[in-house]
PDB file of C-alpha atoms in Angstrom:
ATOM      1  CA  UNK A 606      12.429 -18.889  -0.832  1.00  0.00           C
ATOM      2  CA  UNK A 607      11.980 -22.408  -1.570  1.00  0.00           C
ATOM      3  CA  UNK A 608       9.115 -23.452  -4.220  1.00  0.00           C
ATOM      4  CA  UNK A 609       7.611 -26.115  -1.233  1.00  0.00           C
ATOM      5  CA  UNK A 610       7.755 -23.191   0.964  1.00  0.00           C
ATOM      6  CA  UNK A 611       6.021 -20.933  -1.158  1.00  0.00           C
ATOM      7  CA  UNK A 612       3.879 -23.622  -1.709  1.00  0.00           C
ATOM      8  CA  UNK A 613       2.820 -23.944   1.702  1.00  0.00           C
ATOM      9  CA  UNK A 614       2.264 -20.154   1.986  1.00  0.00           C
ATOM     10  CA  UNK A 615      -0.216 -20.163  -0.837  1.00  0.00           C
ATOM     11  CA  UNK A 616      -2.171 -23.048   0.411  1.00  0.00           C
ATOM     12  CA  UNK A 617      -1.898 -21.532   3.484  1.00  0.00           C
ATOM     13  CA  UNK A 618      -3.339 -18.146   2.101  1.00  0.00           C
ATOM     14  CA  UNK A 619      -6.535 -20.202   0.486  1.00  0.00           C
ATOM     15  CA  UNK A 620      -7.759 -21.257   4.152  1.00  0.00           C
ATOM     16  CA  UNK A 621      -7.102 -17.312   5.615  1.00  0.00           C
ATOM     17  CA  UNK A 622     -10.056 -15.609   6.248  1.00  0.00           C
ATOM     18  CA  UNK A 623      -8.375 -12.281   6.175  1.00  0.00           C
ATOM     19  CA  UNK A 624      -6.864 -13.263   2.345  1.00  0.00           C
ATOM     20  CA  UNK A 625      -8.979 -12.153  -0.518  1.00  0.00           C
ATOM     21  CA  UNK A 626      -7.371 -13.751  -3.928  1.00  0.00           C
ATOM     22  CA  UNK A 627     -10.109 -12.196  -6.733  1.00  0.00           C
ATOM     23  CA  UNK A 628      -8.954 -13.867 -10.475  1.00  0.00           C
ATOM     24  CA  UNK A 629      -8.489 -10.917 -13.134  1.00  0.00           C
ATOM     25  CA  UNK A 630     -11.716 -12.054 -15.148  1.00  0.00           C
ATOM     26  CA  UNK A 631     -13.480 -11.679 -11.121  1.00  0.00           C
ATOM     27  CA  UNK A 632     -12.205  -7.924 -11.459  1.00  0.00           C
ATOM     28  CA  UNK A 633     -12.324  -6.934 -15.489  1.00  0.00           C
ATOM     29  CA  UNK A 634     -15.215  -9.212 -16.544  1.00  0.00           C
ATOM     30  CA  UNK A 635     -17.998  -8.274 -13.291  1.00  0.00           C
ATOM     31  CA  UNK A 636     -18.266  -6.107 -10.955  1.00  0.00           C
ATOM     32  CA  UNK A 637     -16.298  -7.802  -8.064  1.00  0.00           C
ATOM     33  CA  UNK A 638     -18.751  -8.522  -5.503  1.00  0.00           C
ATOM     34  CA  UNK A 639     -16.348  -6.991  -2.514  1.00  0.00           C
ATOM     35  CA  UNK A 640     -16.086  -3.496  -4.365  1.00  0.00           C
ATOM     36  CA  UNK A 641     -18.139  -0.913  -2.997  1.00  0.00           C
ATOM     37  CA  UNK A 642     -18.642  -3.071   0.185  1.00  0.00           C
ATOM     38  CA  UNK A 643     -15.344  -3.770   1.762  1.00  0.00           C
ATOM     39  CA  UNK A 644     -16.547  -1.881   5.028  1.00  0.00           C
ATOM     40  CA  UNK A 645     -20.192  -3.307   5.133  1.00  0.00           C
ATOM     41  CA  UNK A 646     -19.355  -7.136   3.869  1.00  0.00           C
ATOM     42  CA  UNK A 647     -15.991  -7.477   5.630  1.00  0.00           C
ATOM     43  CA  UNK A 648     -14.773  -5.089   8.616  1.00  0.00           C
ATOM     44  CA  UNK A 649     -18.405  -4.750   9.543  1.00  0.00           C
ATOM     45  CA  UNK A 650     -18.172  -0.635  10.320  1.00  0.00           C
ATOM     46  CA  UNK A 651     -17.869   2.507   8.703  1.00  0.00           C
ATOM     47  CA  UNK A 652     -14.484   3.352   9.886  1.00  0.00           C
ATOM     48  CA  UNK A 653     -12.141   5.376   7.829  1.00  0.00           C
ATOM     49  CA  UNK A 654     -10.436   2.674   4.972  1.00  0.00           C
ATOM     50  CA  UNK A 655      -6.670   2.964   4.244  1.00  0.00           C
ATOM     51  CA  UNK A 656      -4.713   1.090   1.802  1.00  0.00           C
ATOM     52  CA  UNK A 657      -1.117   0.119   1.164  1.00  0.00           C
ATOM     53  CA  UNK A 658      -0.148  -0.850  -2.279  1.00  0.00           C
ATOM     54  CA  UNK A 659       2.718  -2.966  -2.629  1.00  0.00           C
ATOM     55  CA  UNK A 660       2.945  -4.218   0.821  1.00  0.00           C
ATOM     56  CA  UNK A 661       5.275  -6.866   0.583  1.00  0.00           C
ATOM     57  CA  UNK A 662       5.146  -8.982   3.777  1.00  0.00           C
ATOM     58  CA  UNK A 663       2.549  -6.413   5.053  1.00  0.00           C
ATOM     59  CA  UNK A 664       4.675  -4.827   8.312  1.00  0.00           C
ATOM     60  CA  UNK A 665       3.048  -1.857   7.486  1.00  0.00           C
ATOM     61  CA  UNK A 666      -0.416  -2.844   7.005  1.00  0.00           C
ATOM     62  CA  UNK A 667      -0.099  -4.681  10.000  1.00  0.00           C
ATOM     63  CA  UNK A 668       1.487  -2.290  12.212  1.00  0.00           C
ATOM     64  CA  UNK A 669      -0.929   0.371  11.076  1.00  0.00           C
ATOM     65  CA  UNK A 670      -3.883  -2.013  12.391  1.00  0.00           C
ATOM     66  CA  UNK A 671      -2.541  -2.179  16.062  1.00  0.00           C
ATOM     67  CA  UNK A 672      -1.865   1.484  16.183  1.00  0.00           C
ATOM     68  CA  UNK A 673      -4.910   2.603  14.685  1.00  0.00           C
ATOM     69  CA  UNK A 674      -7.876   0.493  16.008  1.00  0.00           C
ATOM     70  CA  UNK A 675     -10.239   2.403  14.349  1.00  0.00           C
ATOM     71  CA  UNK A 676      -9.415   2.400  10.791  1.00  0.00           C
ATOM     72  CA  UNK A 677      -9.334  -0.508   8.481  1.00  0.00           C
ATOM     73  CA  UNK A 678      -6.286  -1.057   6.120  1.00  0.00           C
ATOM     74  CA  UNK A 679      -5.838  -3.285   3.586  1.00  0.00           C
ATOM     75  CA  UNK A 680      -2.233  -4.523   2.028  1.00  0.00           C
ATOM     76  CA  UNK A 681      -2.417  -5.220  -1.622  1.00  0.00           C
ATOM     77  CA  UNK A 682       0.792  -6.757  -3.650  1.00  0.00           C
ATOM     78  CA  UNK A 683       0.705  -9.633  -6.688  1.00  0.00           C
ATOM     79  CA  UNK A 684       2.822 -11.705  -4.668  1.00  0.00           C
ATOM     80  CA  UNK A 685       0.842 -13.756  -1.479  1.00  0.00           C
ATOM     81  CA  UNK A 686       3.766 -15.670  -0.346  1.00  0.00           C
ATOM     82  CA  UNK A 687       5.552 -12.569   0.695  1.00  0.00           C
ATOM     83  CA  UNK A 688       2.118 -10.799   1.934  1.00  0.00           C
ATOM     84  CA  UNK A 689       2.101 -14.553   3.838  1.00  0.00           C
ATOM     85  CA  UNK A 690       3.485 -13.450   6.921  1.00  0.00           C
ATOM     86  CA  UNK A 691       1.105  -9.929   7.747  1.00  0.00           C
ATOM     87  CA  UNK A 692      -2.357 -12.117   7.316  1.00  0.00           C
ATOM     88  CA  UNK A 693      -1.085 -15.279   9.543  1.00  0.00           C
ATOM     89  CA  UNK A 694       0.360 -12.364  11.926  1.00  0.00           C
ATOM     90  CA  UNK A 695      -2.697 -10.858  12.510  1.00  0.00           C
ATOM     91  CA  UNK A 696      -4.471 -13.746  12.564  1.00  0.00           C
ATOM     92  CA  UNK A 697      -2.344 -15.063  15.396  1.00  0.00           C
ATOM     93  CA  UNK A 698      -2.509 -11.789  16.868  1.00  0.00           C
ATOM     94  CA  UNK A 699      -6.487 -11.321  16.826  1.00  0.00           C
ATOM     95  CA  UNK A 700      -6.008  -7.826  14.497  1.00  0.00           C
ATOM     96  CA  UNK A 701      -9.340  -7.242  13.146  1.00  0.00           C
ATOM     97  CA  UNK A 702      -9.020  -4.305  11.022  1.00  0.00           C
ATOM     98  CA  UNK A 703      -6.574  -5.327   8.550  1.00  0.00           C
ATOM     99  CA  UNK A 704      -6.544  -7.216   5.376  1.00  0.00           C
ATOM    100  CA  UNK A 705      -4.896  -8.253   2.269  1.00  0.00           C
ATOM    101  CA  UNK A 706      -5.093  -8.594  -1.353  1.00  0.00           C
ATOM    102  CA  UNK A 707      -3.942 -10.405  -4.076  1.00  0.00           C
ATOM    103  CA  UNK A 708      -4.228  -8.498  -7.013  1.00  0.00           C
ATOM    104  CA  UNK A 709      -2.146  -5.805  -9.154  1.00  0.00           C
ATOM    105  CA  UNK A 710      -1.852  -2.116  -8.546  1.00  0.00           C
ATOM    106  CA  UNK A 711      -3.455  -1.340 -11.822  1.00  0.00           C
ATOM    107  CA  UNK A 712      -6.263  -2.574 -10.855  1.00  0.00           C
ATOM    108  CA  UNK A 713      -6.918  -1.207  -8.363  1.00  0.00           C
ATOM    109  CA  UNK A 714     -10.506   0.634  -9.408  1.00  0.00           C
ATOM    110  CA  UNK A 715     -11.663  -2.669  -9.945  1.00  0.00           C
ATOM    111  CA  UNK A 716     -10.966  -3.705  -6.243  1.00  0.00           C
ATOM    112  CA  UNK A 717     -12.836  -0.550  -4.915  1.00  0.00           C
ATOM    113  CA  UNK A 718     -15.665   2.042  -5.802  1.00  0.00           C
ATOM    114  CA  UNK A 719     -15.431   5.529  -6.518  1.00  0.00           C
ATOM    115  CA  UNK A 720     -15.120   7.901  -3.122  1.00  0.00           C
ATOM    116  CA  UNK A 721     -14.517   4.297  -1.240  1.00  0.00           C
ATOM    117  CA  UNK A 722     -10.737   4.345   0.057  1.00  0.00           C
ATOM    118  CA  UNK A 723      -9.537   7.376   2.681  1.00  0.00           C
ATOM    119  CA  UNK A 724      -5.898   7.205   2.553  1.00  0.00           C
ATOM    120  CA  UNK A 725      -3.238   5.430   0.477  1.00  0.00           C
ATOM    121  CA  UNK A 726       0.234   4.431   1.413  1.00  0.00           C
ATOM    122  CA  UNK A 727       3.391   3.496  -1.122  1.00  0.00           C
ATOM    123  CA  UNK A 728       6.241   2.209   1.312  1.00  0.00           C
ATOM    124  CA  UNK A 729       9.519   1.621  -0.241  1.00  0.00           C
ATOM    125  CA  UNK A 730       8.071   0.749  -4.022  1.00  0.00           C
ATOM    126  CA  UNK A 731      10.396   0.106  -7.174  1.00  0.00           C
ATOM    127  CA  UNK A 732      11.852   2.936  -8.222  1.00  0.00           C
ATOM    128  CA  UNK A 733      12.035   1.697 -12.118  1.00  0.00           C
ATOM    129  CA  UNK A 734      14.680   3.871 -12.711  1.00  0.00           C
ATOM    130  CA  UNK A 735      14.871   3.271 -16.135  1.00  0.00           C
ATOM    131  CA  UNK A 736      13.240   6.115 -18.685  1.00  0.00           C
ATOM    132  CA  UNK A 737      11.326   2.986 -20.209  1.00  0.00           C
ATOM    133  CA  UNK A 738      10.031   1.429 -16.975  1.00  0.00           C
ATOM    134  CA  UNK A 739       7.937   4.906 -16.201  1.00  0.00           C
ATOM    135  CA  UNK A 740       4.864   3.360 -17.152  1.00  0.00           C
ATOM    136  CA  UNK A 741       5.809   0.912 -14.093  1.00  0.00           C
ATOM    137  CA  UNK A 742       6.465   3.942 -11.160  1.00  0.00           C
ATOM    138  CA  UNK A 743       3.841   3.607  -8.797  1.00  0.00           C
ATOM    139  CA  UNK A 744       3.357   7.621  -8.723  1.00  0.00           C
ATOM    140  CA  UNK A 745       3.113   8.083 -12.844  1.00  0.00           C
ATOM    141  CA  UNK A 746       0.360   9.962 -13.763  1.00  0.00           C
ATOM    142  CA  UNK A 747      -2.087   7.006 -14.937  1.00  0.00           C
ATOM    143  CA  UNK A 748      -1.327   5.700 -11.573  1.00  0.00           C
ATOM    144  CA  UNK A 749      -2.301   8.558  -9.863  1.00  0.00           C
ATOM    145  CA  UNK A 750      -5.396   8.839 -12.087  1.00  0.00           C
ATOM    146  CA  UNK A 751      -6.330   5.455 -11.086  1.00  0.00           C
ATOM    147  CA  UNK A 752      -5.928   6.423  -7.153  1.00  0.00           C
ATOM    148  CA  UNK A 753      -8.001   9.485  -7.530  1.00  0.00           C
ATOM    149  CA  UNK A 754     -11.070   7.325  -8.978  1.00  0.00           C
ATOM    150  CA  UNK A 755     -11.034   5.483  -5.711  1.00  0.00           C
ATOM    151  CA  UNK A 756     -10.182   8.156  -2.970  1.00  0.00           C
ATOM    152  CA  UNK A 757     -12.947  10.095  -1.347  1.00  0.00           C
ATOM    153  CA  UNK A 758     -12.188  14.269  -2.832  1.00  0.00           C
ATOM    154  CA  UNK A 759     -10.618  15.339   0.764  1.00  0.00           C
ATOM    155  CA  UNK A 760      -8.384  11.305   0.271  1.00  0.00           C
ATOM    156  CA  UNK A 761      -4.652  11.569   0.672  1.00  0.00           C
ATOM    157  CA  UNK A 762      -1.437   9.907  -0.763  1.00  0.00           C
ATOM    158  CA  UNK A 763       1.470   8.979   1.620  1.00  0.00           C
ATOM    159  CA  UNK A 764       5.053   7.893  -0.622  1.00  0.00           C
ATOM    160  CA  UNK A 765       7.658   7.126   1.985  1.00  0.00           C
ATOM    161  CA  UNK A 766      10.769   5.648   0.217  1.00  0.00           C
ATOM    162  CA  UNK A 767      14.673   5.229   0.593  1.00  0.00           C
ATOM    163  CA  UNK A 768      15.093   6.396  -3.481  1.00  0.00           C
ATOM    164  CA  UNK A 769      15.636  10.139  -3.551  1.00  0.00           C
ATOM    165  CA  UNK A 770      15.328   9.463  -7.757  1.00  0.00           C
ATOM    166  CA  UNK A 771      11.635   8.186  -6.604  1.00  0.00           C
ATOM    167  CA  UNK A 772      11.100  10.966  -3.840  1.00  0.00           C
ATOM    168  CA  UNK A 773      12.367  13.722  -6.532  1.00  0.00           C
ATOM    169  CA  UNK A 774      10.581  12.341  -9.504  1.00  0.00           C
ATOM    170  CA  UNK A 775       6.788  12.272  -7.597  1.00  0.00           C
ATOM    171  CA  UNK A 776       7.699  15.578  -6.277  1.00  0.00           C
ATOM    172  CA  UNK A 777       8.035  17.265  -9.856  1.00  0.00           C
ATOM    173  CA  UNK A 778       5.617  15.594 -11.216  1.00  0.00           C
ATOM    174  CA  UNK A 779       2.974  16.963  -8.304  1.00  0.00           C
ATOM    175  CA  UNK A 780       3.748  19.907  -8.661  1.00  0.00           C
ATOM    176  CA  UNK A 781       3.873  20.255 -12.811  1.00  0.00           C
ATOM    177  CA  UNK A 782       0.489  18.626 -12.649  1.00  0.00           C
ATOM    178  CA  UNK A 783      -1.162  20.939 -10.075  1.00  0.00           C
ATOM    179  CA  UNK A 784      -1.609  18.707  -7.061  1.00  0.00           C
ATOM    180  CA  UNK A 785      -1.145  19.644  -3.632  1.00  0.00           C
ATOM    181  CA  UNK A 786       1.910  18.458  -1.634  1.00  0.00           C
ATOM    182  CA  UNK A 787       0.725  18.773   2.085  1.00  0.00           C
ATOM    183  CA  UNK A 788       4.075  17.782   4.050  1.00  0.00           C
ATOM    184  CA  UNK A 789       7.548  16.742   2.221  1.00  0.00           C
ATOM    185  CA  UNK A 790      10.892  15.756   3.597  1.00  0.00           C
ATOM    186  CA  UNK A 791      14.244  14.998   2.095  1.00  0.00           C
ATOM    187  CA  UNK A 792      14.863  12.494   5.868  1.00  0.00           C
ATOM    188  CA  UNK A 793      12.173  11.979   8.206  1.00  0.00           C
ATOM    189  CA  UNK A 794      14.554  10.596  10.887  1.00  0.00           C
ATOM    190  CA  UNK A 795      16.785  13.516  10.692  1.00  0.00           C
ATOM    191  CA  UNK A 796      13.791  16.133  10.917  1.00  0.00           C
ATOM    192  CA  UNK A 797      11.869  17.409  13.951  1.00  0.00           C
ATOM    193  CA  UNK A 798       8.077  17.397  13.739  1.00  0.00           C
ATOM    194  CA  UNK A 799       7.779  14.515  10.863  1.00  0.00           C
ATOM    195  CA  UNK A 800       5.053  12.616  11.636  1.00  0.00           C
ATOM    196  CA  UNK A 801       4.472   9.901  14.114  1.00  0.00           C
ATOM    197  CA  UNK A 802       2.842   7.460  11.754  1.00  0.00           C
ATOM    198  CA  UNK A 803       6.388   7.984   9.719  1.00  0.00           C
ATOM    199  CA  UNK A 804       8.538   7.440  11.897  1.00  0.00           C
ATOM    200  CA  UNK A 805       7.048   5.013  14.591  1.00  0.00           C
ATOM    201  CA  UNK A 806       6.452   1.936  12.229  1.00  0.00           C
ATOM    202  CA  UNK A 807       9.463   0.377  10.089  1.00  0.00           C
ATOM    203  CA  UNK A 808       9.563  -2.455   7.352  1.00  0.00           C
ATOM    204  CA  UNK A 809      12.137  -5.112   8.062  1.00  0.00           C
ATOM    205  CA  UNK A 810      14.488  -3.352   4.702  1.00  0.00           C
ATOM    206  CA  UNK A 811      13.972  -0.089   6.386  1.00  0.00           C
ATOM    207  CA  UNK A 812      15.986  -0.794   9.656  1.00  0.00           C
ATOM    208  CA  UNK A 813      18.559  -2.205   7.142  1.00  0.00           C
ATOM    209  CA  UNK A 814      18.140   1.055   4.908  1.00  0.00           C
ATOM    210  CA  UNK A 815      18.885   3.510   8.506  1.00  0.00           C
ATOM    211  CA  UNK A 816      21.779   1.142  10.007  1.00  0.00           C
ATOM    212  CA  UNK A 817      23.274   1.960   6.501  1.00  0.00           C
ATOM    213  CA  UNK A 818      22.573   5.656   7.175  1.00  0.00           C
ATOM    214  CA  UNK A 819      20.263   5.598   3.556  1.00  0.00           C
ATOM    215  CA  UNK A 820      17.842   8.838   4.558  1.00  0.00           C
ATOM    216  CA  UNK A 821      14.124   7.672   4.174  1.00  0.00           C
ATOM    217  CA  UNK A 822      12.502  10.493   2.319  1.00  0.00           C
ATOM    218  CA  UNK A 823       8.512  11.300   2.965  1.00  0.00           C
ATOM    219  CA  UNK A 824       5.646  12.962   0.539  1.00  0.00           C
ATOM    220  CA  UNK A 825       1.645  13.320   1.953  1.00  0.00           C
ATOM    221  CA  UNK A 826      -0.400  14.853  -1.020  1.00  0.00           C
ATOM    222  CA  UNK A 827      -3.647  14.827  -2.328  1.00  0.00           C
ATOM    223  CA  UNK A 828      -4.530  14.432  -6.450  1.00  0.00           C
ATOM    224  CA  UNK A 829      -7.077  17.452  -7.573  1.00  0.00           C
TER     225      UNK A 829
END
């Protein structure tokens, strides 16, 4: 993407009313004044909240919205120019109950209060293959540490990614640390009964990922 393009997407972002851009020292320094009221201050309801971390151009988050009118999701991912496209979508499209974030993951119980978030969704994140990029996987354990601060006890976890290393990695490490894996799948599109939410709603790399016959591999689980 050209630099005047992303540009234009970031000035673009500033005058989106759905766009929330909080600077670190906003997050680290103070209590951010959004956390603990994201339902009250912004979506105006109590509805269940749902969040997907790393949304990229925010299909998901987006898509979520429509089919779930009463929940609120918010997309979160570092980089707005990508995350562009969801917010002016559901502007254009009058979506109410959806969202976005600039911020990083690690963050992320900065951005919210303890028992605050319902659900969490990681769709197709970086794998960080490498043994010294761990720190980096989205599922580690100081990740999912971070996730538990924010999710109400009965809060789950969906991981839906194309990387079996990813898929097979989160699935060891959930059950060597004792959580509780609710639903897993090796290929959701290849399995009978996986759920609807799953399977109805693809990114725009996920119809590439299937038309190159790449299974899509599926985890729900909650952190005790």
């Amino acid at each position: 993407m050209g630099s005047k393009n992303k540009l234009k997407r970031f000035n673009e972002n500033d005058t989106f009313e759905n766009v929330f851009q909080p600077k670190r020292e906003e997050l680290v320094d103070v209590d951010y004044e959004m956390k603990g009221h994201w339902n009250s201050k912004y979506f105006k309801n109590n509805n269940p909240l749902v969040l997907e971390l790393g949304c990229g151009k925010g299909e998901y988050s987006v898509n979520l919205a429509k089919k779930y009118p009463n929940k609120n999701f918010i997309g979160i991912d570092i980089k707005g120019a990508r995350f562009w496209r969801g917010a002016k979508t559901a502007i254009e499209e009058n979506i109410p109950n959806v969202a976005f974030i600039r911020t990083q993951i690690e963050l992320i119980d900065h951005v919210f209060a303890e028992n605050e978030v319902d659900e969490i969704w990681i769709t197709f994140p970086d794998p960080q293959i490498k043994y010294k990029r761990t720190k980096h996987r989205m599922t580690n354990s100081q990740f999912l540490k971070r996730y538990k601060k924010v999710l109400k006890p009965e809060g789950v976890i969906n991981l839906k990614t194309d990387s079996e290393f990813m898929h097979g990695y989160t699935l060891g490490l959930l059950h060597g640390e004792g959580h509780e894996v609710l639903y897993a799948n090796h290929n959701v599109y290849k399995q009978e009964g996986s759920p609807e939410e799953v399977t109805s709603i693809q990114t725009h790399y996920e119809s590439i990922y299937l038309e190159q016959n790449k299974p899509i591999t599926y985890i729900r689980f909650k952190i005790k």
